[in-house]
């Protein structure tokens, strides 16, 4: 009733999925702007049980670039498998 799953068929599907992820990565890079979110840290300012100091910004993460890197890694994983 259903097609038998073979290594060749799985390889074709993985290559197709990798190509789609690469296309998505290119689209995200083309459409993204410079929007970034801050990564903050909060440290204790006294003994245990006391209040915390004001949060400090460690660095800003560009959202578009971060999403594009994730899609690129996903495409790479599809091509490796």
PDB file of C-alpha atoms in Angstrom:
ATOM      1  CA  UNK A   1       0.000   0.000   0.000  1.00  0.00           C
ATOM      2  CA  UNK A   2       2.736   2.532   0.887  1.00  0.00           C
ATOM      3  CA  UNK A   3       6.170   2.970  -0.668  1.00  0.00           C
ATOM      4  CA  UNK A   4       9.038   1.184   0.970  1.00  0.00           C
ATOM      5  CA  UNK A   5      11.481   3.503   2.714  1.00  0.00           C
ATOM      6  CA  UNK A   6      14.968   3.157   1.277  1.00  0.00           C
ATOM      7  CA  UNK A   7      18.258   4.903   1.957  1.00  0.00           C
ATOM      8  CA  UNK A   8      18.165   6.434  -1.518  1.00  0.00           C
ATOM      9  CA  UNK A   9      14.715   7.950  -0.922  1.00  0.00           C
ATOM     10  CA  UNK A  10      15.773   9.311   2.461  1.00  0.00           C
ATOM     11  CA  UNK A  11      18.881  10.851   0.890  1.00  0.00           C
ATOM     12  CA  UNK A  12      16.744  12.618  -1.739  1.00  0.00           C
ATOM     13  CA  UNK A  13      14.408  13.995   0.930  1.00  0.00           C
ATOM     14  CA  UNK A  14      17.350  15.193   3.041  1.00  0.00           C
ATOM     15  CA  UNK A  15      18.946  16.966   0.071  1.00  0.00           C
ATOM     16  CA  UNK A  16      15.614  18.628  -0.740  1.00  0.00           C
ATOM     17  CA  UNK A  17      15.163  19.705   2.890  1.00  0.00           C
ATOM     18  CA  UNK A  18      18.723  21.065   2.933  1.00  0.00           C
ATOM     19  CA  UNK A  19      18.090  23.099  -0.214  1.00  0.00           C
ATOM     20  CA  UNK A  20      14.878  24.491   1.282  1.00  0.00           C
ATOM     21  CA  UNK A  21      16.712  25.464   4.474  1.00  0.00           C
ATOM     22  CA  UNK A  22      19.403  27.214   2.415  1.00  0.00           C
ATOM     23  CA  UNK A  23      16.689  29.116   0.526  1.00  0.00           C
ATOM     24  CA  UNK A  24      15.075  30.125   3.813  1.00  0.00           C
ATOM     25  CA  UNK A  25      18.456  31.272   5.134  1.00  0.00           C
ATOM     26  CA  UNK A  26      18.999  33.452   2.061  1.00  0.00           C
ATOM     27  CA  UNK A  27      15.496  34.920   2.401  1.00  0.00           C
ATOM     28  CA  UNK A  28      15.999  35.709   6.094  1.00  0.00           C
ATOM     29  CA  UNK A  29      19.339  37.397   5.377  1.00  0.00           C
ATOM     30  CA  UNK A  30      17.816  39.399   2.514  1.00  0.00           C
ATOM     31  CA  UNK A  31      14.764  40.512   4.496  1.00  0.00           C
ATOM     32  CA  UNK A  32      16.297  41.060   7.929  1.00  0.00           C
ATOM     33  CA  UNK A  33      17.125  44.447   9.362  1.00  0.00           C
ATOM     34  CA  UNK A  34      19.442  45.535  12.184  1.00  0.00           C
ATOM     35  CA  UNK A  35      17.015  44.595  14.990  1.00  0.00           C
ATOM     36  CA  UNK A  36      18.931  43.161  17.949  1.00  0.00           C
ATOM     37  CA  UNK A  37      18.004  41.946  21.418  1.00  0.00           C
ATOM     38  CA  UNK A  38      20.200  42.553  24.455  1.00  0.00           C
ATOM     39  CA  UNK A  39      21.682  39.675  26.422  1.00  0.00           C
ATOM     40  CA  UNK A  40      21.769  40.762  30.058  1.00  0.00           C
ATOM     41  CA  UNK A  41      23.199  39.462  33.310  1.00  0.00           C
ATOM     42  CA  UNK A  42      22.199  40.147  36.891  1.00  0.00           C
ATOM     43  CA  UNK A  43      24.681  39.688  39.707  1.00  0.00           C
ATOM     44  CA  UNK A  44      24.205  39.645  43.470  1.00  0.00           C
ATOM     45  CA  UNK A  45      25.264  42.863  45.186  1.00  0.00           C
ATOM     46  CA  UNK A  46      25.609  41.582  48.728  1.00  0.00           C
ATOM     47  CA  UNK A  47      25.319  38.530  50.938  1.00  0.00           C
ATOM     48  CA  UNK A  48      22.924  35.684  50.067  1.00  0.00           C
ATOM     49  CA  UNK A  49      19.318  36.738  50.458  1.00  0.00           C
ATOM     50  CA  UNK A  50      20.001  40.378  49.626  1.00  0.00           C
ATOM     51  CA  UNK A  51      18.861  42.256  46.549  1.00  0.00           C
ATOM     52  CA  UNK A  52      20.369  42.058  43.100  1.00  0.00           C
ATOM     53  CA  UNK A  53      22.345  44.771  41.355  1.00  0.00           C
ATOM     54  CA  UNK A  54      20.987  46.453  38.245  1.00  0.00           C
ATOM     55  CA  UNK A  55      21.139  44.199  35.176  1.00  0.00           C
ATOM     56  CA  UNK A  56      24.005  44.904  32.789  1.00  0.00           C
ATOM     57  CA  UNK A  57      23.990  44.349  29.033  1.00  0.00           C
ATOM     58  CA  UNK A  58      26.642  41.820  28.036  1.00  0.00           C
ATOM     59  CA  UNK A  59      26.106  42.133  24.274  1.00  0.00           C
ATOM     60  CA  UNK A  60      23.394  42.585  21.656  1.00  0.00           C
ATOM     61  CA  UNK A  61      22.361  39.683  19.446  1.00  0.00           C
ATOM     62  CA  UNK A  62      21.150  40.462  15.907  1.00  0.00           C
ATOM     63  CA  UNK A  63      17.970  38.413  15.499  1.00  0.00           C
ATOM     64  CA  UNK A  64      18.054  38.033  11.707  1.00  0.00           C
ATOM     65  CA  UNK A  65      21.642  36.811  11.683  1.00  0.00           C
ATOM     66  CA  UNK A  66      20.967  34.398  14.553  1.00  0.00           C
ATOM     67  CA  UNK A  67      17.977  32.858  12.755  1.00  0.00           C
ATOM     68  CA  UNK A  68      19.966  32.624   9.509  1.00  0.00           C
ATOM     69  CA  UNK A  69      22.821  30.823  11.294  1.00  0.00           C
ATOM     70  CA  UNK A  70      20.327  28.344  12.754  1.00  0.00           C
ATOM     71  CA  UNK A  71      18.864  27.653   9.301  1.00  0.00           C
ATOM     72  CA  UNK A  72      22.354  27.236   7.850  1.00  0.00           C
ATOM     73  CA  UNK A  73      23.276  24.712  10.543  1.00  0.00           C
ATOM     74  CA  UNK A  74      20.038  22.846   9.875  1.00  0.00           C
ATOM     75  CA  UNK A  75      20.831  22.706   6.148  1.00  0.00           C
ATOM     76  CA  UNK A  76      24.334  21.460   6.925  1.00  0.00           C
ATOM     77  CA  UNK A  77      22.899  18.693   9.109  1.00  0.00           C
ATOM     78  CA  UNK A  78      20.575  17.612   6.281  1.00  0.00           C
ATOM     79  CA  UNK A  79      23.486  17.447   3.837  1.00  0.00           C
ATOM     80  CA  UNK A  80      25.691  15.495   6.272  1.00  0.00           C
ATOM     81  CA  UNK A  81      23.029  12.881   7.008  1.00  0.00           C
TER      82      UNK A  81
END
